[in-house]
XYZ file of C-alpha atoms in Angstrom:
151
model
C 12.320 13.276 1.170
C 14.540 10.627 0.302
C 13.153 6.766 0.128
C 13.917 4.636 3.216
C 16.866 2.175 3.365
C 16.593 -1.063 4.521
C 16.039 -1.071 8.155
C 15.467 2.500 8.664
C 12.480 4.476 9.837
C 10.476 7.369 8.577
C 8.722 9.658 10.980
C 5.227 9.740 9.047
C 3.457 11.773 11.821
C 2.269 14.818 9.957
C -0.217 13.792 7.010
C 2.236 15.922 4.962
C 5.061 13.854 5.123
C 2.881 10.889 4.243
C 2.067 12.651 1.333
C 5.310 13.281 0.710
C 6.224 9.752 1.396
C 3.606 8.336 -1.469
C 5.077 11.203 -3.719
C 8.424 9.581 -4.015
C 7.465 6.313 -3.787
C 5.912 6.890 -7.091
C 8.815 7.330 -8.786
C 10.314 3.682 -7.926
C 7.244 1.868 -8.909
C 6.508 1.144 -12.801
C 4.082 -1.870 -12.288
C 4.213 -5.471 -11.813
C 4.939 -4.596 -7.790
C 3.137 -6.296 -5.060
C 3.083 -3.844 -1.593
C 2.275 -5.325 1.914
C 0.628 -2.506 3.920
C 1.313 -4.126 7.872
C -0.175 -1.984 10.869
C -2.665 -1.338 13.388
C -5.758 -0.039 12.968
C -5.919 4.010 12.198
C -1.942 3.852 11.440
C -2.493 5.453 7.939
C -2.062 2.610 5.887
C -5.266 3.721 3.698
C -4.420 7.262 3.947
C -0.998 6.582 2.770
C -2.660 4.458 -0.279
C -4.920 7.312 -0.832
C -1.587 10.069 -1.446
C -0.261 7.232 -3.522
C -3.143 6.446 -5.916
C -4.116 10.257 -6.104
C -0.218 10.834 -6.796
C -0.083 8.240 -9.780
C -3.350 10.284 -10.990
C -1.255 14.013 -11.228
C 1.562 12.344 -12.559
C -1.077 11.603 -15.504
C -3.032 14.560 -15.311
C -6.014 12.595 -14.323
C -9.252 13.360 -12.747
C -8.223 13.226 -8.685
C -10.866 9.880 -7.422
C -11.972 9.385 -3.814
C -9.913 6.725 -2.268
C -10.946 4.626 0.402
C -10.758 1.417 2.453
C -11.727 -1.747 0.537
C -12.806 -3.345 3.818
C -15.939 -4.273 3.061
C -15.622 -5.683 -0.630
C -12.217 -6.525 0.046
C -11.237 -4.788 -3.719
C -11.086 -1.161 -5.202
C -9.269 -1.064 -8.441
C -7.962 2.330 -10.095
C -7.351 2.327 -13.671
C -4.476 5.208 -14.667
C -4.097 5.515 -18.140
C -2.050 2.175 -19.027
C -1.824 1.155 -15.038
C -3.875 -0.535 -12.807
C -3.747 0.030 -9.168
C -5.204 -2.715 -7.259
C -6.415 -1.817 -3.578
C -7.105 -4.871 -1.041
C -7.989 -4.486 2.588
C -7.938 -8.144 3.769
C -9.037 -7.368 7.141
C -12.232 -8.921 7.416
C -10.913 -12.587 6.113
C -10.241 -15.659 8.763
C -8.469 -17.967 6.647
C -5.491 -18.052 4.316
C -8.548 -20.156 2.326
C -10.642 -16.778 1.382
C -7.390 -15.495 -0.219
C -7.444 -18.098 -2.699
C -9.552 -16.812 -5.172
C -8.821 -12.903 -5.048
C -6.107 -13.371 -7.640
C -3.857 -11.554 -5.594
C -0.480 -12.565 -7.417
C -1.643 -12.303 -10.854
C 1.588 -11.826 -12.915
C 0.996 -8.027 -15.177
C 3.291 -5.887 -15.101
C 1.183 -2.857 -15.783
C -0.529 -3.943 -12.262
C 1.064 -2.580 -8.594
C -0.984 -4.537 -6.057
C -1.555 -3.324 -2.289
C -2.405 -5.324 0.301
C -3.599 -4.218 3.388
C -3.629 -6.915 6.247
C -1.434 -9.393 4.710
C -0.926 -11.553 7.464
C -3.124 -14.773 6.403
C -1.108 -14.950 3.140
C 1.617 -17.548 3.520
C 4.695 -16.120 3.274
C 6.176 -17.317 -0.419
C 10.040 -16.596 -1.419
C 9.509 -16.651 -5.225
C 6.754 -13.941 -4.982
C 9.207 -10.360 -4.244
C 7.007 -8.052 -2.229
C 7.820 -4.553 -0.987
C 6.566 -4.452 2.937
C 5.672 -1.009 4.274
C 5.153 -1.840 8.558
C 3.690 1.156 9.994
C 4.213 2.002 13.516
C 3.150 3.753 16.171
C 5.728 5.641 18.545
C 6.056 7.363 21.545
C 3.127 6.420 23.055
C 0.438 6.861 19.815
C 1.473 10.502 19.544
C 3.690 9.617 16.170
C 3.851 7.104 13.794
C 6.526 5.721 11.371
C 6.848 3.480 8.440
C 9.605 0.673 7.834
C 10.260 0.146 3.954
C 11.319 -3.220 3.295
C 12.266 -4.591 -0.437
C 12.567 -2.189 -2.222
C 15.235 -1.637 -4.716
């Protein structure tokens, strides 16, 4: 499955093609990326952070980990080999003044950063992000990502 130009869609209904999604994604990221995860609740942004971290893990022959929501203490982190994957789920913050001291933009490029929720973090041109806004469609009965910023 070829990666998403700008402004196009991919139908991520089936968990397969998520998987599938997160597969070739992993192949354009090398660290130092920062990934906004936008969407509705039960869109599949964790599940498709879940195929990505797992996928980084093959790639290395590593042990497969259990990948889920950081909702509650708003960080996992997944160490593979020389990368670190860092997981945020921002959800439960009410200010752009909790971000402040989650070191979010810490500058390593062995690091790829996802943030789920990013709305509260002020939008900042010198810091490139990739966006990934996933959608519902027709209804709730499909769902598609939009892949924004990425070269």
């Amino acid at each position: 499955m070829p990666i998403a130009i700008k402004d196009s869609k991919i139908d991520i209904s089936s968990e397969e093609t998520t998987k599938e999604l997160a597969k070739d994604l992993t192949h354009y990221l090398k660290g130092g990326e920062i990934i906004y995860l936008y969407g509705e609740m039960g869109v599949g942004k964790t599940t498709f952070v879940r195929y990505l971290i797992n996928q980084f893990q093959k790639n290395k022959k590593l042990h497969i980990t259990e990948v889920t929501s950081p909702t509650f203490n708003l960080l996992n982190e997944y160490v593979i080999n020389d990368l670190v994957i860092k997981h945020y789920d921002l959800f439960r913050l009410k200010d752009e003044s909790e971000i402040t001291n989650l070191d979010l933009f810490e500058n390593n490029q062995s690091t790829i950063t996802l943030i789920e929720w990013p709305q509260l973090i002020s939008k900042n041109k010198s810091i490139k992000t990739i966006d990934l806004i996933f959608s519902y469609e027709n209804e709730l009965n499909n769902r598609s990502v939009k892949i924004d910023g990425l070269n």
